[in-house]
JSON list of C-alpha atoms in Angstrom, two decimals:
[
{"chain": "A", "resi": 1, "resn": "UNK", "atom": "CA", "xyz": [107.64, 138.58, 112.03]},
{"chain": "A", "resi": 2, "resn": "UNK", "atom": "CA", "xyz": [105.34, 135.62, 112.42]},
{"chain": "A", "resi": 3, "resn": "UNK", "atom": "CA", "xyz": [104.26, 132.42, 110.75]},
{"chain": "A", "resi": 4, "resn": "UNK", "atom": "CA", "xyz": [101.49, 132.75, 108.20]},
{"chain": "A", "resi": 5, "resn": "UNK", "atom": "CA", "xyz": [98.52, 130.40, 108.07]},
{"chain": "A", "resi": 6, "resn": "UNK", "atom": "CA", "xyz": [98.40, 127.63, 105.51]},
{"chain": "A", "resi": 7, "resn": "UNK", "atom": "CA", "xyz": [95.39, 127.01, 103.32]},
{"chain": "A", "resi": 8, "resn": "UNK", "atom": "CA", "xyz": [94.93, 123.24, 103.42]},
{"chain": "A", "resi": 9, "resn": "UNK", "atom": "CA", "xyz": [92.98, 122.18, 100.33]},
{"chain": "A", "resi": 10, "resn": "UNK", "atom": "CA", "xyz": [92.01, 118.69, 99.17]},
{"chain": "A", "resi": 11, "resn": "UNK", "atom": "CA", "xyz": [91.48, 118.11, 95.46]},
{"chain": "A", "resi": 12, "resn": "UNK", "atom": "CA", "xyz": [88.49, 116.45, 93.81]},
{"chain": "A", "resi": 13, "resn": "UNK", "atom": "CA", "xyz": [85.71, 114.39, 95.27]},
{"chain": "A", "resi": 14, "resn": "UNK", "atom": "CA", "xyz": [85.67, 111.00, 96.91]},
{"chain": "A", "resi": 15, "resn": "UNK", "atom": "CA", "xyz": [83.16, 108.35, 97.92]},
{"chain": "A", "resi": 16, "resn": "UNK", "atom": "CA", "xyz": [82.28, 108.00, 101.58]},
{"chain": "A", "resi": 17, "resn": "UNK", "atom": "CA", "xyz": [84.21, 105.50, 103.69]},
{"chain": "A", "resi": 18, "resn": "UNK", "atom": "CA", "xyz": [83.87, 103.99, 107.14]},
{"chain": "A", "resi": 19, "resn": "UNK", "atom": "CA", "xyz": [86.94, 105.52, 108.80]},
{"chain": "A", "resi": 20, "resn": "UNK", "atom": "CA", "xyz": [86.45, 108.16, 111.49]},
{"chain": "A", "resi": 21, "resn": "UNK", "atom": "CA", "xyz": [88.34, 111.43, 111.14]},
{"chain": "A", "resi": 22, "resn": "UNK", "atom": "CA", "xyz": [91.74, 110.98, 112.86]},
{"chain": "A", "resi": 23, "resn": "UNK", "atom": "CA", "xyz": [91.36, 114.02, 115.10]},
{"chain": "A", "resi": 24, "resn": "UNK", "atom": "CA", "xyz": [93.02, 112.42, 118.13]},
{"chain": "A", "resi": 25, "resn": "UNK", "atom": "CA", "xyz": [96.07, 111.37, 116.13]},
{"chain": "A", "resi": 26, "resn": "UNK", "atom": "CA", "xyz": [96.38, 114.85, 114.62]},
{"chain": "A", "resi": 27, "resn": "UNK", "atom": "CA", "xyz": [96.17, 116.73, 117.91]},
{"chain": "A", "resi": 28, "resn": "UNK", "atom": "CA", "xyz": [98.38, 114.19, 119.67]},
{"chain": "A", "resi": 29, "resn": "UNK", "atom": "CA", "xyz": [101.19, 114.26, 117.10]},
{"chain": "A", "resi": 30, "resn": "UNK", "atom": "CA", "xyz": [101.20, 117.94, 116.22]},
{"chain": "A", "resi": 31, "resn": "UNK", "atom": "CA", "xyz": [101.11, 119.65, 119.59]},
{"chain": "A", "resi": 32, "resn": "UNK", "atom": "CA", "xyz": [104.06, 121.33, 121.34]},
{"chain": "A", "resi": 33, "resn": "UNK", "atom": "CA", "xyz": [104.79, 124.64, 123.06]},
{"chain": "A", "resi": 34, "resn": "UNK", "atom": "CA", "xyz": [107.84, 125.50, 120.98]},
{"chain": "A", "resi": 35, "resn": "UNK", "atom": "CA", "xyz": [106.48, 124.48, 117.57]},
{"chain": "A", "resi": 36, "resn": "UNK", "atom": "CA", "xyz": [103.60, 125.84, 115.50]},
{"chain": "A", "resi": 37, "resn": "UNK", "atom": "CA", "xyz": [101.61, 123.44, 113.31]},
{"chain": "A", "resi": 38, "resn": "UNK", "atom": "CA", "xyz": [98.84, 123.80, 110.75]},
{"chain": "A", "resi": 39, "resn": "UNK", "atom": "CA", "xyz": [98.19, 120.24, 109.58]},
{"chain": "A", "resi": 40, "resn": "UNK", "atom": "CA", "xyz": [95.51, 118.01, 108.13]},
{"chain": "A", "resi": 41, "resn": "UNK", "atom": "CA", "xyz": [95.59, 114.31, 108.99]},
{"chain": "A", "resi": 42, "resn": "UNK", "atom": "CA", "xyz": [93.70, 111.86, 106.79]},
{"chain": "A", "resi": 43, "resn": "UNK", "atom": "CA", "xyz": [92.88, 108.17, 107.10]},
{"chain": "A", "resi": 44, "resn": "UNK", "atom": "CA", "xyz": [91.49, 106.93, 103.77]},
{"chain": "A", "resi": 45, "resn": "UNK", "atom": "CA", "xyz": [89.85, 103.88, 105.37]},
{"chain": "A", "resi": 46, "resn": "UNK", "atom": "CA", "xyz": [91.28, 101.58, 102.69]},
{"chain": "A", "resi": 47, "resn": "UNK", "atom": "CA", "xyz": [94.73, 100.39, 101.62]},
{"chain": "A", "resi": 48, "resn": "UNK", "atom": "CA", "xyz": [96.86, 103.31, 100.42]},
{"chain": "A", "resi": 49, "resn": "UNK", "atom": "CA", "xyz": [99.84, 102.76, 98.12]},
{"chain": "A", "resi": 50, "resn": "UNK", "atom": "CA", "xyz": [100.72, 106.33, 97.20]},
{"chain": "A", "resi": 51, "resn": "UNK", "atom": "CA", "xyz": [100.62, 109.92, 98.39]},
{"chain": "A", "resi": 52, "resn": "UNK", "atom": "CA", "xyz": [100.81, 113.08, 96.27]},
{"chain": "A", "resi": 53, "resn": "UNK", "atom": "CA", "xyz": [100.94, 116.77, 97.16]},
{"chain": "A", "resi": 54, "resn": "UNK", "atom": "CA", "xyz": [101.67, 119.99, 95.35]},
{"chain": "A", "resi": 55, "resn": "UNK", "atom": "CA", "xyz": [102.12, 123.60, 96.39]},
{"chain": "A", "resi": 56, "resn": "UNK", "atom": "CA", "xyz": [103.83, 126.74, 95.17]},
{"chain": "A", "resi": 57, "resn": "UNK", "atom": "CA", "xyz": [107.42, 127.36, 96.32]},
{"chain": "A", "resi": 58, "resn": "UNK", "atom": "CA", "xyz": [106.91, 130.84, 97.69]},
{"chain": "A", "resi": 59, "resn": "UNK", "atom": "CA", "xyz": [109.57, 132.82, 99.58]},
{"chain": "A", "resi": 60, "resn": "UNK", "atom": "CA", "xyz": [109.97, 132.03, 103.28]},
{"chain": "A", "resi": 61, "resn": "UNK", "atom": "CA", "xyz": [111.86, 134.88, 104.94]},
{"chain": "A", "resi": 62, "resn": "UNK", "atom": "CA", "xyz": [113.64, 135.36, 108.28]},
{"chain": "A", "resi": 63, "resn": "UNK", "atom": "CA", "xyz": [114.29, 138.47, 110.34]},
{"chain": "A", "resi": 64, "resn": "UNK", "atom": "CA", "xyz": [117.79, 139.65, 111.21]},
{"chain": "A", "resi": 65, "resn": "UNK", "atom": "CA", "xyz": [117.75, 138.77, 114.91]},
{"chain": "A", "resi": 66, "resn": "UNK", "atom": "CA", "xyz": [120.68, 136.77, 116.20]},
{"chain": "A", "resi": 67, "resn": "UNK", "atom": "CA", "xyz": [119.25, 133.45, 117.39]},
{"chain": "A", "resi": 68, "resn": "UNK", "atom": "CA", "xyz": [122.67, 132.11, 118.42]},
{"chain": "A", "resi": 69, "resn": "UNK", "atom": "CA", "xyz": [123.00, 128.35, 117.98]},
{"chain": "A", "resi": 70, "resn": "UNK", "atom": "CA", "xyz": [119.23, 127.81, 118.00]},
{"chain": "A", "resi": 71, "resn": "UNK", "atom": "CA", "xyz": [117.76, 126.69, 114.68]},
{"chain": "A", "resi": 72, "resn": "UNK", "atom": "CA", "xyz": [114.67, 128.43, 113.30]},
{"chain": "A", "resi": 73, "resn": "UNK", "atom": "CA", "xyz": [112.84, 126.28, 110.78]},
{"chain": "A", "resi": 74, "resn": "UNK", "atom": "CA", "xyz": [109.78, 126.35, 108.54]},
{"chain": "A", "resi": 75, "resn": "UNK", "atom": "CA", "xyz": [108.77, 123.08, 106.91]},
{"chain": "A", "resi": 76, "resn": "UNK", "atom": "CA", "xyz": [105.84, 122.36, 104.60]},
{"chain": "A", "resi": 77, "resn": "UNK", "atom": "CA", "xyz": [105.63, 118.64, 103.95]},
{"chain": "A", "resi": 78, "resn": "UNK", "atom": "CA", "xyz": [103.68, 115.52, 103.05]},
{"chain": "A", "resi": 79, "resn": "UNK", "atom": "CA", "xyz": [103.87, 112.60, 105.50]},
{"chain": "A", "resi": 80, "resn": "UNK", "atom": "CA", "xyz": [102.69, 109.11, 104.55]},
{"chain": "A", "resi": 81, "resn": "UNK", "atom": "CA", "xyz": [102.38, 106.45, 107.27]},
{"chain": "A", "resi": 82, "resn": "UNK", "atom": "CA", "xyz": [101.79, 103.06, 105.57]},
{"chain": "A", "resi": 83, "resn": "UNK", "atom": "CA", "xyz": [100.77, 101.18, 108.75]},
{"chain": "A", "resi": 84, "resn": "UNK", "atom": "CA", "xyz": [99.79, 102.75, 112.08]},
{"chain": "A", "resi": 85, "resn": "UNK", "atom": "CA", "xyz": [98.30, 99.61, 113.63]},
{"chain": "A", "resi": 86, "resn": "UNK", "atom": "CA", "xyz": [100.83, 99.72, 116.50]},
{"chain": "A", "resi": 87, "resn": "UNK", "atom": "CA", "xyz": [100.30, 103.42, 117.23]},
{"chain": "A", "resi": 88, "resn": "UNK", "atom": "CA", "xyz": [99.98, 106.86, 115.59]},
{"chain": "A", "resi": 89, "resn": "UNK", "atom": "CA", "xyz": [103.75, 107.54, 115.55]},
{"chain": "A", "resi": 90, "resn": "UNK", "atom": "CA", "xyz": [104.63, 104.69, 113.19]},
{"chain": "A", "resi": 91, "resn": "UNK", "atom": "CA", "xyz": [107.31, 104.38, 110.48]},
{"chain": "A", "resi": 92, "resn": "UNK", "atom": "CA", "xyz": [106.62, 106.95, 107.79]},
{"chain": "A", "resi": 93, "resn": "UNK", "atom": "CA", "xyz": [107.95, 108.88, 104.81]},
{"chain": "A", "resi": 94, "resn": "UNK", "atom": "CA", "xyz": [108.15, 112.68, 104.70]},
{"chain": "A", "resi": 95, "resn": "UNK", "atom": "CA", "xyz": [108.89, 114.82, 101.65]},
{"chain": "A", "resi": 96, "resn": "UNK", "atom": "CA", "xyz": [108.65, 118.59, 101.56]},
{"chain": "A", "resi": 97, "resn": "UNK", "atom": "CA", "xyz": [110.18, 122.04, 101.48]},
{"chain": "A", "resi": 98, "resn": "UNK", "atom": "CA", "xyz": [112.40, 123.25, 104.33]},
{"chain": "A", "resi": 99, "resn": "UNK", "atom": "CA", "xyz": [113.86, 126.64, 105.22]},
{"chain": "A", "resi": 100, "resn": "UNK", "atom": "CA", "xyz": [116.25, 127.04, 108.16]},
{"chain": "A", "resi": 101, "resn": "UNK", "atom": "CA", "xyz": [118.17, 129.81, 109.88]},
{"chain": "A", "resi": 102, "resn": "UNK", "atom": "CA", "xyz": [120.86, 129.85, 112.57]},
{"chain": "A", "resi": 103, "resn": "UNK", "atom": "CA", "xyz": [122.61, 132.86, 114.04]},
{"chain": "A", "resi": 104, "resn": "UNK", "atom": "CA", "xyz": [121.77, 136.18, 112.40]},
{"chain": "A", "resi": 105, "resn": "UNK", "atom": "CA", "xyz": [121.99, 135.63, 108.65]},
{"chain": "A", "resi": 106, "resn": "UNK", "atom": "CA", "xyz": [122.93, 131.99, 107.93]},
{"chain": "A", "resi": 107, "resn": "UNK", "atom": "CA", "xyz": [120.04, 130.27, 106.16]},
{"chain": "A", "resi": 108, "resn": "UNK", "atom": "CA", "xyz": [119.26, 127.37, 103.81]},
{"chain": "A", "resi": 109, "resn": "UNK", "atom": "CA", "xyz": [116.26, 126.59, 101.62]},
{"chain": "A", "resi": 110, "resn": "UNK", "atom": "CA", "xyz": [115.24, 123.55, 99.62]},
{"chain": "A", "resi": 111, "resn": "UNK", "atom": "CA", "xyz": [113.35, 120.25, 99.39]},
{"chain": "A", "resi": 112, "resn": "UNK", "atom": "CA", "xyz": [114.32, 117.08, 101.24]},
{"chain": "A", "resi": 113, "resn": "UNK", "atom": "CA", "xyz": [112.86, 113.74, 102.22]},
{"chain": "A", "resi": 114, "resn": "UNK", "atom": "CA", "xyz": [113.06, 111.65, 105.37]},
{"chain": "A", "resi": 115, "resn": "UNK", "atom": "CA", "xyz": [112.30, 108.12, 106.43]},
{"chain": "A", "resi": 116, "resn": "UNK", "atom": "CA", "xyz": [111.38, 107.29, 110.04]},
{"chain": "A", "resi": 117, "resn": "UNK", "atom": "CA", "xyz": [111.71, 103.62, 111.02]},
{"chain": "A", "resi": 118, "resn": "UNK", "atom": "CA", "xyz": [111.45, 101.61, 114.22]},
{"chain": "A", "resi": 119, "resn": "UNK", "atom": "CA", "xyz": [115.24, 101.83, 114.52]},
{"chain": "A", "resi": 120, "resn": "UNK", "atom": "CA", "xyz": [115.78, 105.52, 113.77]},
{"chain": "A", "resi": 121, "resn": "UNK", "atom": "CA", "xyz": [115.62, 107.73, 110.72]},
{"chain": "A", "resi": 122, "resn": "UNK", "atom": "CA", "xyz": [117.51, 109.41, 107.90]},
{"chain": "A", "resi": 123, "resn": "UNK", "atom": "CA", "xyz": [117.14, 112.62, 105.92]},
{"chain": "A", "resi": 124, "resn": "UNK", "atom": "CA", "xyz": [118.39, 113.42, 102.43]},
{"chain": "A", "resi": 125, "resn": "UNK", "atom": "CA", "xyz": [118.48, 116.73, 100.55]},
{"chain": "A", "resi": 126, "resn": "UNK", "atom": "CA", "xyz": [116.84, 116.75, 97.11]},
{"chain": "A", "resi": 127, "resn": "UNK", "atom": "CA", "xyz": [118.89, 118.18, 94.25]},
{"chain": "A", "resi": 128, "resn": "UNK", "atom": "CA", "xyz": [116.73, 117.05, 91.30]},
{"chain": "A", "resi": 129, "resn": "UNK", "atom": "CA", "xyz": [114.09, 119.10, 89.48]},
{"chain": "A", "resi": 130, "resn": "UNK", "atom": "CA", "xyz": [114.05, 122.75, 88.46]},
{"chain": "A", "resi": 131, "resn": "UNK", "atom": "CA", "xyz": [115.46, 125.31, 90.92]},
{"chain": "A", "resi": 132, "resn": "UNK", "atom": "CA", "xyz": [115.11, 123.04, 93.97]},
{"chain": "A", "resi": 133, "resn": "UNK", "atom": "CA", "xyz": [116.87, 125.50, 96.30]},
{"chain": "A", "resi": 134, "resn": "UNK", "atom": "CA", "xyz": [115.12, 128.66, 95.06]},
{"chain": "A", "resi": 135, "resn": "UNK", "atom": "CA", "xyz": [111.70, 130.10, 96.00]},
{"chain": "A", "resi": 136, "resn": "UNK", "atom": "CA", "xyz": [110.74, 130.36, 92.34]},
{"chain": "A", "resi": 137, "resn": "UNK", "atom": "CA", "xyz": [106.99, 130.75, 92.98]},
{"chain": "A", "resi": 138, "resn": "UNK", "atom": "CA", "xyz": [106.30, 127.71, 90.79]},
{"chain": "A", "resi": 139, "resn": "UNK", "atom": "CA", "xyz": [104.18, 124.68, 91.68]},
{"chain": "A", "resi": 140, "resn": "UNK", "atom": "CA", "xyz": [106.28, 121.65, 92.58]},
{"chain": "A", "resi": 141, "resn": "UNK", "atom": "CA", "xyz": [105.18, 118.08, 93.22]},
{"chain": "A", "resi": 142, "resn": "UNK", "atom": "CA", "xyz": [105.95, 115.80, 96.15]},
{"chain": "A", "resi": 143, "resn": "UNK", "atom": "CA", "xyz": [105.13, 112.11, 95.88]},
{"chain": "A", "resi": 144, "resn": "UNK", "atom": "CA", "xyz": [105.79, 108.71, 97.41]},
{"chain": "A", "resi": 145, "resn": "UNK", "atom": "CA", "xyz": [104.54, 105.46, 95.86]},
{"chain": "A", "resi": 146, "resn": "UNK", "atom": "CA", "xyz": [104.86, 101.89, 97.10]},
{"chain": "A", "resi": 147, "resn": "UNK", "atom": "CA", "xyz": [107.05, 99.72, 94.93]},
{"chain": "A", "resi": 148, "resn": "UNK", "atom": "CA", "xyz": [105.45, 97.03, 92.72]},
{"chain": "A", "resi": 149, "resn": "UNK", "atom": "CA", "xyz": [106.72, 94.24, 94.99]},
{"chain": "A", "resi": 150, "resn": "UNK", "atom": "CA", "xyz": [107.53, 94.27, 98.68]},
{"chain": "A", "resi": 151, "resn": "UNK", "atom": "CA", "xyz": [106.76, 96.91, 101.29]},
{"chain": "A", "resi": 152, "resn": "UNK", "atom": "CA", "xyz": [109.14, 99.72, 100.35]},
{"chain": "A", "resi": 153, "resn": "UNK", "atom": "CA", "xyz": [108.29, 103.06, 98.76]},
{"chain": "A", "resi": 154, "resn": "UNK", "atom": "CA", "xyz": [109.89, 105.25, 96.09]},
{"chain": "A", "resi": 155, "resn": "UNK", "atom": "CA", "xyz": [110.11, 109.01, 96.68]},
{"chain": "A", "resi": 156, "resn": "UNK", "atom": "CA", "xyz": [109.71, 111.53, 93.83]},
{"chain": "A", "resi": 157, "resn": "UNK", "atom": "CA", "xyz": [110.14, 115.29, 93.56]},
{"chain": "A", "resi": 158, "resn": "UNK", "atom": "CA", "xyz": [108.82, 116.97, 90.40]},
{"chain": "A", "resi": 159, "resn": "UNK", "atom": "CA", "xyz": [108.29, 113.39, 89.14]},
{"chain": "A", "resi": 160, "resn": "UNK", "atom": "CA", "xyz": [112.02, 112.65, 89.47]},
{"chain": "A", "resi": 161, "resn": "UNK", "atom": "CA", "xyz": [112.86, 109.63, 91.62]},
{"chain": "A", "resi": 162, "resn": "UNK", "atom": "CA", "xyz": [115.08, 110.87, 94.45]},
{"chain": "A", "resi": 163, "resn": "UNK", "atom": "CA", "xyz": [115.24, 107.83, 96.73]},
{"chain": "A", "resi": 164, "resn": "UNK", "atom": "CA", "xyz": [113.62, 104.75, 98.20]},
{"chain": "A", "resi": 165, "resn": "UNK", "atom": "CA", "xyz": [112.73, 103.61, 101.70]},
{"chain": "A", "resi": 166, "resn": "UNK", "atom": "CA", "xyz": [114.30, 100.59, 103.38]},
{"chain": "A", "resi": 167, "resn": "UNK", "atom": "CA", "xyz": [112.24, 99.79, 106.49]},
{"chain": "A", "resi": 168, "resn": "UNK", "atom": "CA", "xyz": [108.56, 100.64, 106.00]},
{"chain": "A", "resi": 169, "resn": "UNK", "atom": "CA", "xyz": [105.79, 98.38, 107.30]},
{"chain": "A", "resi": 170, "resn": "UNK", "atom": "CA", "xyz": [103.40, 96.31, 105.21]},
{"chain": "A", "resi": 171, "resn": "UNK", "atom": "CA", "xyz": [100.24, 98.08, 103.99]},
{"chain": "A", "resi": 172, "resn": "UNK", "atom": "CA", "xyz": [97.13, 96.39, 105.37]},
{"chain": "A", "resi": 173, "resn": "UNK", "atom": "CA", "xyz": [93.41, 97.18, 105.18]},
{"chain": "A", "resi": 174, "resn": "UNK", "atom": "CA", "xyz": [91.19, 99.16, 107.52]},
{"chain": "A", "resi": 175, "resn": "UNK", "atom": "CA", "xyz": [92.13, 102.43, 109.18]},
{"chain": "A", "resi": 176, "resn": "UNK", "atom": "CA", "xyz": [95.82, 101.60, 109.51]},
{"chain": "A", "resi": 177, "resn": "UNK", "atom": "CA", "xyz": [97.37, 104.08, 107.08]},
{"chain": "A", "resi": 178, "resn": "UNK", "atom": "CA", "xyz": [97.44, 107.88, 107.30]},
{"chain": "A", "resi": 179, "resn": "UNK", "atom": "CA", "xyz": [98.43, 110.74, 105.03]},
{"chain": "A", "resi": 180, "resn": "UNK", "atom": "CA", "xyz": [99.19, 114.17, 106.53]},
{"chain": "A", "resi": 181, "resn": "UNK", "atom": "CA", "xyz": [100.08, 117.48, 104.92]},
{"chain": "A", "resi": 182, "resn": "UNK", "atom": "CA", "xyz": [100.79, 120.94, 106.28]},
{"chain": "A", "resi": 183, "resn": "UNK", "atom": "CA", "xyz": [103.12, 123.42, 107.92]},
{"chain": "A", "resi": 184, "resn": "UNK", "atom": "CA", "xyz": [105.53, 123.11, 110.86]},
{"chain": "A", "resi": 185, "resn": "UNK", "atom": "CA", "xyz": [107.41, 126.13, 112.25]},
{"chain": "A", "resi": 186, "resn": "UNK", "atom": "CA", "xyz": [109.99, 126.29, 115.03]},
{"chain": "A", "resi": 187, "resn": "UNK", "atom": "CA", "xyz": [110.77, 129.80, 116.27]},
{"chain": "A", "resi": 188, "resn": "UNK", "atom": "CA", "xyz": [107.75, 131.44, 114.61]},
{"chain": "A", "resi": 189, "resn": "UNK", "atom": "CA", "xyz": [108.61, 134.92, 115.86]},
{"chain": "A", "resi": 190, "resn": "UNK", "atom": "CA", "xyz": [111.68, 134.95, 113.62]},
{"chain": "A", "resi": 191, "resn": "UNK", "atom": "CA", "xyz": [110.12, 133.73, 110.37]},
{"chain": "A", "resi": 192, "resn": "UNK", "atom": "CA", "xyz": [107.47, 134.91, 107.91]},
{"chain": "A", "resi": 193, "resn": "UNK", "atom": "CA", "xyz": [105.62, 132.18, 105.97]},
{"chain": "A", "resi": 194, "resn": "UNK", "atom": "CA", "xyz": [103.08, 133.43, 103.41]},
{"chain": "A", "resi": 195, "resn": "UNK", "atom": "CA", "xyz": [99.86, 131.48, 102.97]},
{"chain": "A", "resi": 196, "resn": "UNK", "atom": "CA", "xyz": [100.53, 128.11, 101.31]},
{"chain": "A", "resi": 197, "resn": "UNK", "atom": "CA", "xyz": [97.83, 126.17, 99.47]},
{"chain": "A", "resi": 198, "resn": "UNK", "atom": "CA", "xyz": [98.51, 122.44, 99.89]},
{"chain": "A", "resi": 199, "resn": "UNK", "atom": "CA", "xyz": [96.72, 120.10, 97.50]},
{"chain": "A", "resi": 200, "resn": "UNK", "atom": "CA", "xyz": [96.84, 116.43, 98.35]},
{"chain": "A", "resi": 201, "resn": "UNK", "atom": "CA", "xyz": [95.59, 113.07, 97.03]},
{"chain": "A", "resi": 202, "resn": "UNK", "atom": "CA", "xyz": [96.23, 109.40, 97.81]},
{"chain": "A", "resi": 203, "resn": "UNK", "atom": "CA", "xyz": [96.51, 106.35, 95.58]},
{"chain": "A", "resi": 204, "resn": "UNK", "atom": "CA", "xyz": [94.10, 103.49, 96.29]},
{"chain": "A", "resi": 205, "resn": "UNK", "atom": "CA", "xyz": [95.01, 99.82, 96.10]},
{"chain": "A", "resi": 206, "resn": "UNK", "atom": "CA", "xyz": [93.57, 99.88, 92.57]},
{"chain": "A", "resi": 207, "resn": "UNK", "atom": "CA", "xyz": [96.14, 102.52, 91.53]},
{"chain": "A", "resi": 208, "resn": "UNK", "atom": "CA", "xyz": [93.60, 105.34, 91.31]},
{"chain": "A", "resi": 209, "resn": "UNK", "atom": "CA", "xyz": [94.40, 108.82, 92.64]},
{"chain": "A", "resi": 210, "resn": "UNK", "atom": "CA", "xyz": [91.60, 110.36, 94.67]},
{"chain": "A", "resi": 211, "resn": "UNK", "atom": "CA", "xyz": [90.73, 112.67, 97.54]},
{"chain": "A", "resi": 212, "resn": "UNK", "atom": "CA", "xyz": [90.22, 111.43, 101.08]},
{"chain": "A", "resi": 213, "resn": "UNK", "atom": "CA", "xyz": [86.54, 111.69, 102.02]},
{"chain": "A", "resi": 214, "resn": "UNK", "atom": "CA", "xyz": [85.84, 114.75, 104.19]},
{"chain": "A", "resi": 215, "resn": "UNK", "atom": "CA", "xyz": [84.54, 112.55, 107.01]},
{"chain": "A", "resi": 216, "resn": "UNK", "atom": "CA", "xyz": [87.96, 110.90, 107.26]},
{"chain": "A", "resi": 217, "resn": "UNK", "atom": "CA", "xyz": [89.99, 114.11, 107.67]},
{"chain": "A", "resi": 218, "resn": "UNK", "atom": "CA", "xyz": [91.02, 115.81, 110.92]},
{"chain": "A", "resi": 219, "resn": "UNK", "atom": "CA", "xyz": [93.02, 119.01, 111.35]},
{"chain": "A", "resi": 220, "resn": "UNK", "atom": "CA", "xyz": [94.97, 120.96, 113.94]},
{"chain": "A", "resi": 221, "resn": "UNK", "atom": "CA", "xyz": [96.08, 124.59, 113.89]},
{"chain": "A", "resi": 222, "resn": "UNK", "atom": "CA", "xyz": [97.98, 126.34, 116.65]},
{"chain": "A", "resi": 223, "resn": "UNK", "atom": "CA", "xyz": [98.14, 130.10, 117.02]},
{"chain": "A", "resi": 224, "resn": "UNK", "atom": "CA", "xyz": [101.19, 132.10, 118.05]}
]
């Protein structure tokens, strides 16, 4: 069995901006021998106060090989980095769908969200929404929006608030924020991921949802 290829789609149209496509950040972050990635990395070129993605929760299946204590994982997620001025691997928020397997038959499936900070990170399972732990073939929404005051962000799944960040950096102008979306697979020979169509938008500082301009989008796809 092998990992399928994601279809990475951006909704709508957007005006041009001055930011260069973040190709170096994309290839630098999503590149490893043991992990397969199919990601798009976008820098809107203006302050970003929200990220939104949707895709269909389709079945992710595993073979029956005994992988021992090694974890096989497929993750399709949205990652929002509010401020990358100090480097590409900056504090960020991830929300997405995760399927894991250990041993021969033990597996889990469901959405979760994570926060990476300068002092570590935390991950929480999401139990809100309709059928969160079932591949119900329905479209589900994944969102994070900066709070009205301060620098922290709320996290929403199917428009239900499921948590808030605690240590995100201040949003500033220029090319200092990034929004990524796509697929990550560890142990691709043990998992089958059908094609996933990711649709993503960002919220401008004026609270308008829009697409990132094509010139400001980079991508990386590894083959296995």
